[in-house]
Coordinates of C-alpha atoms in Angstrom, one line a residue:
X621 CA 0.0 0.0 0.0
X622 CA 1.0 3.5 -0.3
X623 CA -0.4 4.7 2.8
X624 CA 2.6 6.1 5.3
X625 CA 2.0 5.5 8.7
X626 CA 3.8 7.6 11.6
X627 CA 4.5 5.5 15.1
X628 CA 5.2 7.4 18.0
X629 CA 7.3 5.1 20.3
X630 CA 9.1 2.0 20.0
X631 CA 8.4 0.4 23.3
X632 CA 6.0 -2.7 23.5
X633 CA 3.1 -0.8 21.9
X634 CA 5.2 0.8 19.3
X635 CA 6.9 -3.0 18.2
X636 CA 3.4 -4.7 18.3
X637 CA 1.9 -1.9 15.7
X638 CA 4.8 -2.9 13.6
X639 CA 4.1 -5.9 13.5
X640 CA 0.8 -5.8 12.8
X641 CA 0.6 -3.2 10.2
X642 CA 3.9 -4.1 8.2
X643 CA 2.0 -7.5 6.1
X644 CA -0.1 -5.0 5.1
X645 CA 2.5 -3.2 2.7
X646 CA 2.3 0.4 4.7
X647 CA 5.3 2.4 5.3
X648 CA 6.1 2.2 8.9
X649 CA 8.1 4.6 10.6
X650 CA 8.7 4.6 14.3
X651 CA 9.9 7.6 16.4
X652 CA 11.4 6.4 19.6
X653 CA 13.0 9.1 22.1
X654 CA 15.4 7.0 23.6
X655 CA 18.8 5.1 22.4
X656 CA 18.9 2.0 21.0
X657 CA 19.9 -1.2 23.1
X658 CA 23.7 -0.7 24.1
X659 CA 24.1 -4.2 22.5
X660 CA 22.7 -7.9 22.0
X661 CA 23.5 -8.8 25.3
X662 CA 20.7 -9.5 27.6
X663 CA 22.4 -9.1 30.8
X664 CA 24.2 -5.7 29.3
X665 CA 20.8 -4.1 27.9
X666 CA 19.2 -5.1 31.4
X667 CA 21.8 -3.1 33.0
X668 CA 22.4 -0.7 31.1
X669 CA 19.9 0.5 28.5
X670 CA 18.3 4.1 29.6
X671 CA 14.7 3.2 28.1
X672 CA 13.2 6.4 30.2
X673 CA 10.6 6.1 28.3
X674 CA 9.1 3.0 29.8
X675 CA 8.8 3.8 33.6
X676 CA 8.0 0.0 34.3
X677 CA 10.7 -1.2 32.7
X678 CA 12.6 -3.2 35.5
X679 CA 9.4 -4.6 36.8
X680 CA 8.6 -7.9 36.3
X681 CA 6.8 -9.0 33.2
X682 CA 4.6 -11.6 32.2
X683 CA 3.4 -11.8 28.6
X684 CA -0.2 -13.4 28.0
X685 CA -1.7 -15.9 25.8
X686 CA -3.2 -13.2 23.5
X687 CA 0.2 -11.6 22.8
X688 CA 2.0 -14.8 22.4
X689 CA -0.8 -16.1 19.8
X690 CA -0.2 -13.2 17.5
X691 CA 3.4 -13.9 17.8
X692 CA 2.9 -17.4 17.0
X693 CA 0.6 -17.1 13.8
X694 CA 1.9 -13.9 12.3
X695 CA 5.6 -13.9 13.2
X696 CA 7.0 -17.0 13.8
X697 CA 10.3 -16.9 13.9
X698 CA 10.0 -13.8 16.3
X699 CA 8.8 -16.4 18.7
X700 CA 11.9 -18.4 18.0
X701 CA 14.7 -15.2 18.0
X702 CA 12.6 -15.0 21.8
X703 CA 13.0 -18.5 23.0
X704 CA 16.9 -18.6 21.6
X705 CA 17.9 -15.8 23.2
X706 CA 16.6 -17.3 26.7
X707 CA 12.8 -16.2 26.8
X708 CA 10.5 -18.7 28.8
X709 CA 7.3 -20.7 27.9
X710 CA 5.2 -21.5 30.5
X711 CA 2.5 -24.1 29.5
X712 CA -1.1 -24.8 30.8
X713 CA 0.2 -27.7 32.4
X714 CA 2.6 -25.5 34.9
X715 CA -0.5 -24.2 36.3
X716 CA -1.9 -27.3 37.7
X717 CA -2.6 -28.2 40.8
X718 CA -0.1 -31.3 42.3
X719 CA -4.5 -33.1 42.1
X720 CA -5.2 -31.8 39.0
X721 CA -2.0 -33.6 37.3
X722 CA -3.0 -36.7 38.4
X723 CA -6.0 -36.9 35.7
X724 CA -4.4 -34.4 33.7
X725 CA -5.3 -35.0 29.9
X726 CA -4.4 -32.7 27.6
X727 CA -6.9 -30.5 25.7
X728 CA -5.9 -29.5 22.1
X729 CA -6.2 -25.8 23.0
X730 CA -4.1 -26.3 26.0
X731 CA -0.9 -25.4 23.8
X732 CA -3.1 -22.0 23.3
X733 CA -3.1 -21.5 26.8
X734 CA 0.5 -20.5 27.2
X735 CA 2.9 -17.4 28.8
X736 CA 5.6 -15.6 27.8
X737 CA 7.9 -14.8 30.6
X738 CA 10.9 -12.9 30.7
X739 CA 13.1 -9.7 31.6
X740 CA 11.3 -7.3 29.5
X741 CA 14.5 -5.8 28.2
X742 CA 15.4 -9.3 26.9
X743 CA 12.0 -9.2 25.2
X744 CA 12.3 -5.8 23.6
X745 CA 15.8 -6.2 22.7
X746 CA 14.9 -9.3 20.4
X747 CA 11.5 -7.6 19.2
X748 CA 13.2 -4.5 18.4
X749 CA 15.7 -6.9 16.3
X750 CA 13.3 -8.7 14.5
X751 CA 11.1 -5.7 14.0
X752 CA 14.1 -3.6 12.2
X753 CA 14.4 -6.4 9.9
X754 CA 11.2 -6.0 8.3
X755 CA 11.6 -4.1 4.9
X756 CA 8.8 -1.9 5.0
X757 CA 9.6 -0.6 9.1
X758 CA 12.0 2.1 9.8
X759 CA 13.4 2.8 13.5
X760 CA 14.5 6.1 14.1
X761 CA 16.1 6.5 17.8
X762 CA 16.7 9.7 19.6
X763 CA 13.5 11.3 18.2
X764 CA 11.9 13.1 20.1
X765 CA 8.4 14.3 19.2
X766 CA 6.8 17.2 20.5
X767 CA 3.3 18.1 19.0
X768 CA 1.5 16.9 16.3
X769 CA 0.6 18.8 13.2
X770 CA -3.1 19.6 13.3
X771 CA -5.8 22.1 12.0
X772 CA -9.4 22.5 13.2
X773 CA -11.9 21.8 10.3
X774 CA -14.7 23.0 9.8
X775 CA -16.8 20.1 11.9
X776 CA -14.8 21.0 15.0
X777 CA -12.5 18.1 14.6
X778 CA -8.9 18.0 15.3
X779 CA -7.4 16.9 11.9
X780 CA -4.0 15.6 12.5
X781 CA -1.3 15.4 9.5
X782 CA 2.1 14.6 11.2
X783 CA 4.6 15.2 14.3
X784 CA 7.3 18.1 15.1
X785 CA 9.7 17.6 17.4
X786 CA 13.9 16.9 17.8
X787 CA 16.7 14.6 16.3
X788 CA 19.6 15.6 16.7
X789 CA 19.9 18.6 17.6
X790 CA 17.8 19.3 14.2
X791 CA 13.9 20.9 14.3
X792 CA 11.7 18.3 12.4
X793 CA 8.4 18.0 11.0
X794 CA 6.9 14.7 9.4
X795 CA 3.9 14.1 7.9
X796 CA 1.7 11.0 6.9
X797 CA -1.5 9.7 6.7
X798 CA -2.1 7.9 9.8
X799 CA 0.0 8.5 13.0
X800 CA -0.4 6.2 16.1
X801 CA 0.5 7.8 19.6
X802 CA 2.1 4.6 21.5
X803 CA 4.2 7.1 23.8
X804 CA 3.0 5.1 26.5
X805 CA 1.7 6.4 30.2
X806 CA 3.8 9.5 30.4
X807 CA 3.4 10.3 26.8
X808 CA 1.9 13.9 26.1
X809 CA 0.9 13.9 22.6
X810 CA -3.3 13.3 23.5
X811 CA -2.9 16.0 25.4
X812 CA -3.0 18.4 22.8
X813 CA -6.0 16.2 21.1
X814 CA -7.9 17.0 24.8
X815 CA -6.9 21.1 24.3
X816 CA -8.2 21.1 20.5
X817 CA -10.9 19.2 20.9
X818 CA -14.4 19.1 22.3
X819 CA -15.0 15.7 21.6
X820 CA -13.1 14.0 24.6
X821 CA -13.5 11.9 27.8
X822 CA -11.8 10.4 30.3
X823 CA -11.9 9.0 33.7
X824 CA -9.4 7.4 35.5
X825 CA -8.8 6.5 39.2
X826 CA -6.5 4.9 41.8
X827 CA -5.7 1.0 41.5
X828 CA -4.9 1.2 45.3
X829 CA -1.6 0.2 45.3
X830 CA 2.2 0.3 44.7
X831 CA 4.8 -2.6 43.2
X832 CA 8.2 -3.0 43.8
X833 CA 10.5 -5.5 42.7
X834 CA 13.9 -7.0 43.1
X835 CA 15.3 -9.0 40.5
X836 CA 17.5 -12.2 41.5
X837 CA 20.5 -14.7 39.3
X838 CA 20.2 -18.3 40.3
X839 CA 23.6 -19.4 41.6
X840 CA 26.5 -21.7 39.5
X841 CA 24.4 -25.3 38.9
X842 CA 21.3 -23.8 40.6
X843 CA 17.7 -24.7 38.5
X844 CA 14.1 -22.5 39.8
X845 CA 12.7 -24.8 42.5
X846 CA 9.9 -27.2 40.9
X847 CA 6.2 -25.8 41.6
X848 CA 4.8 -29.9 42.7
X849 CA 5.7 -29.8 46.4
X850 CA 6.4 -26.5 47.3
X851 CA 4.2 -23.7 48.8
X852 CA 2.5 -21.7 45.7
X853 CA 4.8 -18.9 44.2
X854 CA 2.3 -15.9 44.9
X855 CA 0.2 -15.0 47.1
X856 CA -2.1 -12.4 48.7
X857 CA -1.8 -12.0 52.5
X858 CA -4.5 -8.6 51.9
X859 CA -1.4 -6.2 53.1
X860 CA 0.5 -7.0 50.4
X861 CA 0.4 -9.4 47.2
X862 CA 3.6 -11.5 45.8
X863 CA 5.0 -13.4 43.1
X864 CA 8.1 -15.2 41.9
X865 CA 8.2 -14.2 38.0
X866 CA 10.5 -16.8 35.9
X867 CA 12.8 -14.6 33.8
X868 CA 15.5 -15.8 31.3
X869 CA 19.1 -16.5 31.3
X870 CA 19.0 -17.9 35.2
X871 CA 17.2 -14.6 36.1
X872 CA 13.7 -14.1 38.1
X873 CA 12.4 -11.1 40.0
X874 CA 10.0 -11.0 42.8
X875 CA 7.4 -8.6 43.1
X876 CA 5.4 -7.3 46.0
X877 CA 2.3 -5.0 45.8
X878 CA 1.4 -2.9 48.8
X879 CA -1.7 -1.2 49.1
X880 CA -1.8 2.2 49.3
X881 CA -2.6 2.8 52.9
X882 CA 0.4 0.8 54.4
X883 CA 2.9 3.7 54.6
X884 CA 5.3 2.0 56.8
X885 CA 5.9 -1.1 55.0
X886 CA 5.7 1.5 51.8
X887 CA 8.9 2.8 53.0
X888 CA 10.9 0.0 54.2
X889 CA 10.9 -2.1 51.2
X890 CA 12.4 0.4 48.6
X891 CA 15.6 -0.7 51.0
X892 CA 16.9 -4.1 49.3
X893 CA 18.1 -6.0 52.7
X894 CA 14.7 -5.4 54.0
X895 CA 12.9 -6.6 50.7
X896 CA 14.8 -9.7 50.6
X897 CA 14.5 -10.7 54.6
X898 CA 10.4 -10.1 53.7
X899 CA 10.7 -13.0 50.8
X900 CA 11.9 -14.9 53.5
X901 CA 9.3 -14.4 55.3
X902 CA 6.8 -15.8 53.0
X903 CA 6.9 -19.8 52.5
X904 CA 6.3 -19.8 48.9
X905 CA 9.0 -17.5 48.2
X906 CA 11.7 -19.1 50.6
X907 CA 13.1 -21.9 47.8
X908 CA 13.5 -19.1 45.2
X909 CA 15.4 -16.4 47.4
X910 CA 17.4 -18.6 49.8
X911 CA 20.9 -18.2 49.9
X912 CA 21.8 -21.5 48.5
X913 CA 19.9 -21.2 45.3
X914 CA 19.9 -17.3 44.9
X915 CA 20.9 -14.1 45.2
X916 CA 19.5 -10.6 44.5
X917 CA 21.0 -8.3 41.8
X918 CA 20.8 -4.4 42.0
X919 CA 18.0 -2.5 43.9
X920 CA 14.5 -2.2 44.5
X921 CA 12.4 -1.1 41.5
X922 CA 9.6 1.2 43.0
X923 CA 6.7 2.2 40.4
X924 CA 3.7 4.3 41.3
X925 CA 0.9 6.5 39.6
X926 CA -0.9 2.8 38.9
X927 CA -4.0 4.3 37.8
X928 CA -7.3 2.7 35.8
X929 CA -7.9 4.7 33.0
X930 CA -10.2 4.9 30.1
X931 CA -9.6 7.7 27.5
X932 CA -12.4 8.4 24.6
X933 CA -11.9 10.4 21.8
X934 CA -15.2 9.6 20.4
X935 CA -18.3 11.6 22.0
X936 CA -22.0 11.3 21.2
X937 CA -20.7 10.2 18.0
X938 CA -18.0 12.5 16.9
X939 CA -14.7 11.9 16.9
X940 CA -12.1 13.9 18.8
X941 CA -9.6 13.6 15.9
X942 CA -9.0 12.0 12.4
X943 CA -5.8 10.5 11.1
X944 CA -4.4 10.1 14.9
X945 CA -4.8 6.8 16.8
X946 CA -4.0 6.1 20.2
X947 CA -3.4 3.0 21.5
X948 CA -1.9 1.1 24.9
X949 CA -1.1 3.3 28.2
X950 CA -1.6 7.0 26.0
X951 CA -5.4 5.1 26.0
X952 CA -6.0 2.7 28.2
X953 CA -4.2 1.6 31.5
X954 CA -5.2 -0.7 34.4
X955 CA -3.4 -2.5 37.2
X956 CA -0.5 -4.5 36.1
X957 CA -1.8 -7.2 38.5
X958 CA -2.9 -9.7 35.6
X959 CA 0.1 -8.2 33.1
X960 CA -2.9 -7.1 30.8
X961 CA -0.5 -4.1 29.5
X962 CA 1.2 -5.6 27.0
X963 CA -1.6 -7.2 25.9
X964 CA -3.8 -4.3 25.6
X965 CA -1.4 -2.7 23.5
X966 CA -1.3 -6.0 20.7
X967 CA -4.8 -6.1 21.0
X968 CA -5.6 -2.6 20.0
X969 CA -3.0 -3.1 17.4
X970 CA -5.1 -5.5 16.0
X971 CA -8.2 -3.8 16.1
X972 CA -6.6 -0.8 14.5
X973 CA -5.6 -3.4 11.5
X974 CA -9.3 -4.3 11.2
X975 CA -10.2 -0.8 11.3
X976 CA -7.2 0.3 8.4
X977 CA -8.1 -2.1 6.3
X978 CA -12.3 -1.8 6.5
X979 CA -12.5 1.9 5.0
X980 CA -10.0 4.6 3.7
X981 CA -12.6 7.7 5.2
X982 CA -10.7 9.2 8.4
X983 CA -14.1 9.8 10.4
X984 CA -14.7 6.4 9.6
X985 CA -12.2 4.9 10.6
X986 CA -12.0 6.9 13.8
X987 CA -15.5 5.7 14.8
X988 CA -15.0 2.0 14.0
X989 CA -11.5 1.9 16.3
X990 CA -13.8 3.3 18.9
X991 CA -16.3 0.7 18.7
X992 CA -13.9 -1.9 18.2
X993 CA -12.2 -1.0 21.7
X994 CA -15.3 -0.8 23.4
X995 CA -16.5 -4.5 22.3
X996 CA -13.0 -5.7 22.9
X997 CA -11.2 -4.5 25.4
X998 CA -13.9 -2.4 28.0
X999 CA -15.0 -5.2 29.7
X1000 CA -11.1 -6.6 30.8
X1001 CA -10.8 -2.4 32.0
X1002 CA -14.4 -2.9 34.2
X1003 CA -13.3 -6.2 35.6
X1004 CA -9.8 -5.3 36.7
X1005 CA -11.7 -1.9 38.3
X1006 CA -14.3 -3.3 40.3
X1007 CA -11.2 -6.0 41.8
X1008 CA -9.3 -3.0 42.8
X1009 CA -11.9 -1.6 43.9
X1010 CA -13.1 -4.4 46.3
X1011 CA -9.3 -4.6 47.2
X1012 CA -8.7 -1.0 48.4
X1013 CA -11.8 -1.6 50.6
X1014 CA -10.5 -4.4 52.1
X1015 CA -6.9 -2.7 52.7
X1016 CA -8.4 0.0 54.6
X1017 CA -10.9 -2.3 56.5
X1018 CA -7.8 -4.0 57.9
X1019 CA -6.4 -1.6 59.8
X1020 CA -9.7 -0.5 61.0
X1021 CA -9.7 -1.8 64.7
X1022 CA -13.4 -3.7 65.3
X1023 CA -14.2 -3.4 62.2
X1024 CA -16.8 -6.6 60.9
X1025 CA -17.8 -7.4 57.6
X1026 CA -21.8 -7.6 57.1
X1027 CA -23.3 -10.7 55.9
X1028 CA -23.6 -9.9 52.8
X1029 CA -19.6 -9.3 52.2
X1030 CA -18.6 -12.5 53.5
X1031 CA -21.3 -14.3 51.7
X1032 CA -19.6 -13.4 48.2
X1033 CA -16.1 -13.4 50.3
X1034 CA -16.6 -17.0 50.4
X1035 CA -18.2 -18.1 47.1
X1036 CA -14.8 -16.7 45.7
X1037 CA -12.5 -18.2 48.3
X1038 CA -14.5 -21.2 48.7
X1039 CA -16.1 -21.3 45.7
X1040 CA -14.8 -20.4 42.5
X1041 CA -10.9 -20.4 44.1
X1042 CA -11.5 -24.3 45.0
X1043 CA -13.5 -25.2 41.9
X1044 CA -10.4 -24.6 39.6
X1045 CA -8.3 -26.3 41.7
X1046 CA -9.9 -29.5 41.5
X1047 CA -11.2 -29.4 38.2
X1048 CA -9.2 -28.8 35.2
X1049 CA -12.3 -27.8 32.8
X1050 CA -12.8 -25.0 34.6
X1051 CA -9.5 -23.6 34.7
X1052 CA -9.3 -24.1 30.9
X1053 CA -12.1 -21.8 30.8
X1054 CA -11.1 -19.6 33.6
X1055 CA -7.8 -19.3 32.1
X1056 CA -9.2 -18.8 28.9
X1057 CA -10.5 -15.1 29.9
X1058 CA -7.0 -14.5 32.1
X1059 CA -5.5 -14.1 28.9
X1060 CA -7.8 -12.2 26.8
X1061 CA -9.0 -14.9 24.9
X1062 CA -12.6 -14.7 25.4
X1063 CA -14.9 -12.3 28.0
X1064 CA -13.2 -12.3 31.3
X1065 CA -16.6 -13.2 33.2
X1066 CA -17.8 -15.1 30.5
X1067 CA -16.2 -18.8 31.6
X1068 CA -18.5 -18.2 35.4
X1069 CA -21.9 -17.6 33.1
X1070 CA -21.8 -20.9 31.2
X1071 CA -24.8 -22.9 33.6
X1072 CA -22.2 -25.9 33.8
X1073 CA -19.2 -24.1 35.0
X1074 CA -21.6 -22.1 37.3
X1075 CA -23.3 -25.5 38.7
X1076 CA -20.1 -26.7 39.3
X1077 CA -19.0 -23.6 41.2
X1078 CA -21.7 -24.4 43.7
X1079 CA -20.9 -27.9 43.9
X1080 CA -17.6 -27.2 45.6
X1081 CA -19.1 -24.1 47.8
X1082 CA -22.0 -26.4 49.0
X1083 CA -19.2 -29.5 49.7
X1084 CA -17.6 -27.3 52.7
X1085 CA -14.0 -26.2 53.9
X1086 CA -13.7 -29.9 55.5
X1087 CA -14.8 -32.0 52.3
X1088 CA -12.5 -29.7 50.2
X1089 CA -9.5 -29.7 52.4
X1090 CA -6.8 -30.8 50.2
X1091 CA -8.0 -28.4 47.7
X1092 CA -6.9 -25.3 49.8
X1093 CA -3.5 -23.9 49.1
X1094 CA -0.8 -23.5 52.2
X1095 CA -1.2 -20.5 54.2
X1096 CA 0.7 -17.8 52.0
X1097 CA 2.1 -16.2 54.7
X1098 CA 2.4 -14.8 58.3
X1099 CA -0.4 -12.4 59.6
X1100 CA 0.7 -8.5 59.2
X1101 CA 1.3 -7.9 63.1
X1102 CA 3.2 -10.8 62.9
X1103 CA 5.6 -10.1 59.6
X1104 CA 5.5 -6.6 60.4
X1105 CA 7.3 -6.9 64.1
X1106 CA 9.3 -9.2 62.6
X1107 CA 10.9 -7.1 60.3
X1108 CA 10.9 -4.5 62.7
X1109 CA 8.2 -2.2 61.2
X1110 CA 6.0 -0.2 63.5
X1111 CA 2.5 -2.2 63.0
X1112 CA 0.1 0.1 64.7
X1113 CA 1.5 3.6 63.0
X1114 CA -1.3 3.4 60.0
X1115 CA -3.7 1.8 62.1
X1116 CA -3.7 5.0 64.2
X1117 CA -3.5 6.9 61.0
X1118 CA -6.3 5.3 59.6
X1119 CA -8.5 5.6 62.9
X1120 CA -7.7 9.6 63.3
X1121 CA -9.2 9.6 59.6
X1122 CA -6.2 10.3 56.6

């Protein structure tokens, strides 16, 4: 085609556009503000590589199913560049319950049902590769964009034509048909779109919560401990969440999420010593981060601002903007809890193909990409809400002293916990289908509203704690008065807080 397209950013959003749009024959250009990789090491570019771009970059990363399917079908040996340079598969199987292998038989859509797990500077390093050797994809480092070319037409819509901004040292301006804003959370482009146009929305609000993370190297000879017959991996003890995240070249991290309202233990664990002596505090993490198997590398990886938030640039109708597209964090963001990022951003990419491809009219086309994120990707952004929503409650009601939960709250406390938590641990047809809208596959409640699965549910619930004993998971980890005195972190400041009302 002779359509040019203009890609603003080369991070995960950025690659995945170019991927999807470069079959099509278009001229891809991406503009990416920051430096290249400094090299094809993985453990250099993880050290070294100032990607300030992507605030989340040291965190750890799990890719879903979605993501890896596109990989798979469209780009191949991407998938295979990934796994040779150390990137890990993690099957269906690995999720399994010690029970649930015992009757194991596999599915032919379990192979679907697999993750993509590594450093994410390993897996942008080798998509960043592949994606430069595409002929019709152009990667042009150190550019930084600064507004996008627009004029106001006549309908009050902002009509955008190309980017100014800085390479350098030199002012430049590009134009093209189509430019797609992939600059990411921090990115300042639909900014302008909100200051020109009329035709814009947004909400947004807190997930409740920070994450921090500490990446470790397995020692000389040392494998990751096997998940059959050790305590699970993550965890949620309500004050905090965990997990162990398999990385590649003998790497993993471990992440910890802390709500909001724990200040104290907010502060402590940006200090590595103190974030290590905590993983060994918690059973599951223990044969990951011991001494003899491990050891941590570097420090404590803070990331805030984890806001939910929905941007529209359709209103009543009318689009916002034609010729501009925006598409992962610049649009949509929601907790990195189930790694959905990433994912987001392929999925949009794909629905911005659809779009392309359906009709060459610019209002058209911005009206369909609408529609097409609403049917597709609105429902993941309710359900991750209304979790963190339920969770910020319950982080607060914790350090309320006396506080008791109404009926009501641990009726639907239990159906989950004794319920639906229980039901996919025993059977493995519902954790297909559970697993199935975990990774974007299908509508994330839509596995629960099938009447079997449903019915099935209940049989568990209605069985009882005692019946469905060996079901339950180990305890994940000590209570917070407990882990919090010993670590030497003063347990009752936010509980006072919290009572004289901040």
């Amino acid at each position: 085609m002779s359509e040019t397209v203009l890609v603003v950013g080369a991070g995960i959003g950025g690659l995945c556009t170019a991927l999807t749009l470069a079959p099509t024959g278009r001229a891809i250009t991406l503009l990416e503000r920051d430096g290249p990789p400094p090299g094809d090491d993985p453990d250099v570019v993880f050290q070294d590589w100032r990607h300030t771009g992507v605030g989340q970059l040291r965190q750890s990363h799990a890719f879903l199913a979605r993501m890896r399917k596109m990989f798979k079908r469209d780009h191949p040996q991407l998938l295979e560049d990934l796994l040779a340079s150390g990137v890990r598969e993690l099957p269906f199987e690995s999720m399994l319950t010690e029970a649930q292998l015992g009757s194991y038989r596999p599915d032919a859509g379990d192979a679907e049902l697999t993750i993509i797990t590594s450093r994410r500077t390993t897996l942008e390093l080798v998509m960043r590769r592949y994606v430069g050797t595409l002929p019709n994809v152009t990667i042009r480092p150190d550019f930084l964009v600064r507004r996008l070319v627009t004029e106001i037409s006549e309908d009050g819509v902002v009509d955008v034509r190309g980017v100014s901004g800085e390479c350098g040292g030199e002012q430049i301006v590009l134009e093209a048909d189509v430019i797609i804003d992939c600059s990411g959370k921090s990115g300042f482009l639909i900014d302008q779109i909100k200051e020109e146009s009329a035709h814009f929305s947004e909400e947004q609000e807190s997930s409740g919560i920070l994450y921090f993370t500490l990446h470790y190297r397995l020692k000389p000879g040392m494998e990751e401990p096997p998940r059959i017959g050790n305590p699970p991996a993550t965890g949620d003890l309500g004050f905090l969440k965990f997990g162990a995240f398999p990385g590649d070249n003998g790497c993993f991290s471990i992440t910890i999420a802390v709500p909001d309202v724990e200040m104290e233990l907010r502060k402590a664990i940006l200090d590595p010593d103190f974030f290590h002596n905590l993983t060994l505090q918690l059973p599951g993490l223990v044969p990951w981060t011991n001494a003899d198997r491990s050891e941590p590398v570097g420090r404590v990886h803070g990331m805030g601002d984890l806001i939910s938030r929905w941007r529209d640039v359709v209103v009543d109708g009318k689009p916002a903007a034609r010729g501009y597209f925006a598409l992962g964090d610049t649009l949509v963001r929601t907790n990195p809890l189930y790694g959905r990022g990433c994912s987001f951003a392929a999925a949009s990419a794909q629905l911005l193909r659809s779009t392309l491809e359906e009709s060459a009219d610019r209002t058209a086309r911005s009206l369909a990409y609408h529609k097409r994120l609403h049917e597709e990707l609105r429902p993941y952004y309710i359900n991750q809400r209304t979790q963190d929503r339920s969770a910020i409650k319950r982080a607060r009601q914790a350090l309320t002293p006396g506080y008791k939960k109404s009926f009501r709250a641990r009726l639907i406390e239990s159906f989950f916990e004794d319920g639906v938590a229980i039901a996919v641990r025993n059977d493995v047809d519902l954790l297909r289908d559970a697993m199935r809208g975990f990774h974007m596959l299908e509508h994330p409640n839509k596995w629960l509203g099938r009447p079997r699965n449903l019915a099935r549910v209940f049989y568990y619930w209605a069985r009882g704690k005692k019946r469905n004993a060996a079901a339950y998971p180990p305890k994940p980890g000590p209570e917070r008065t407990e882990m919090l005195k010993a670590l030497s972190v003063n347990f009752q400041s936010d509980i006072d807080r919290i009572a004289q009302g901040a």
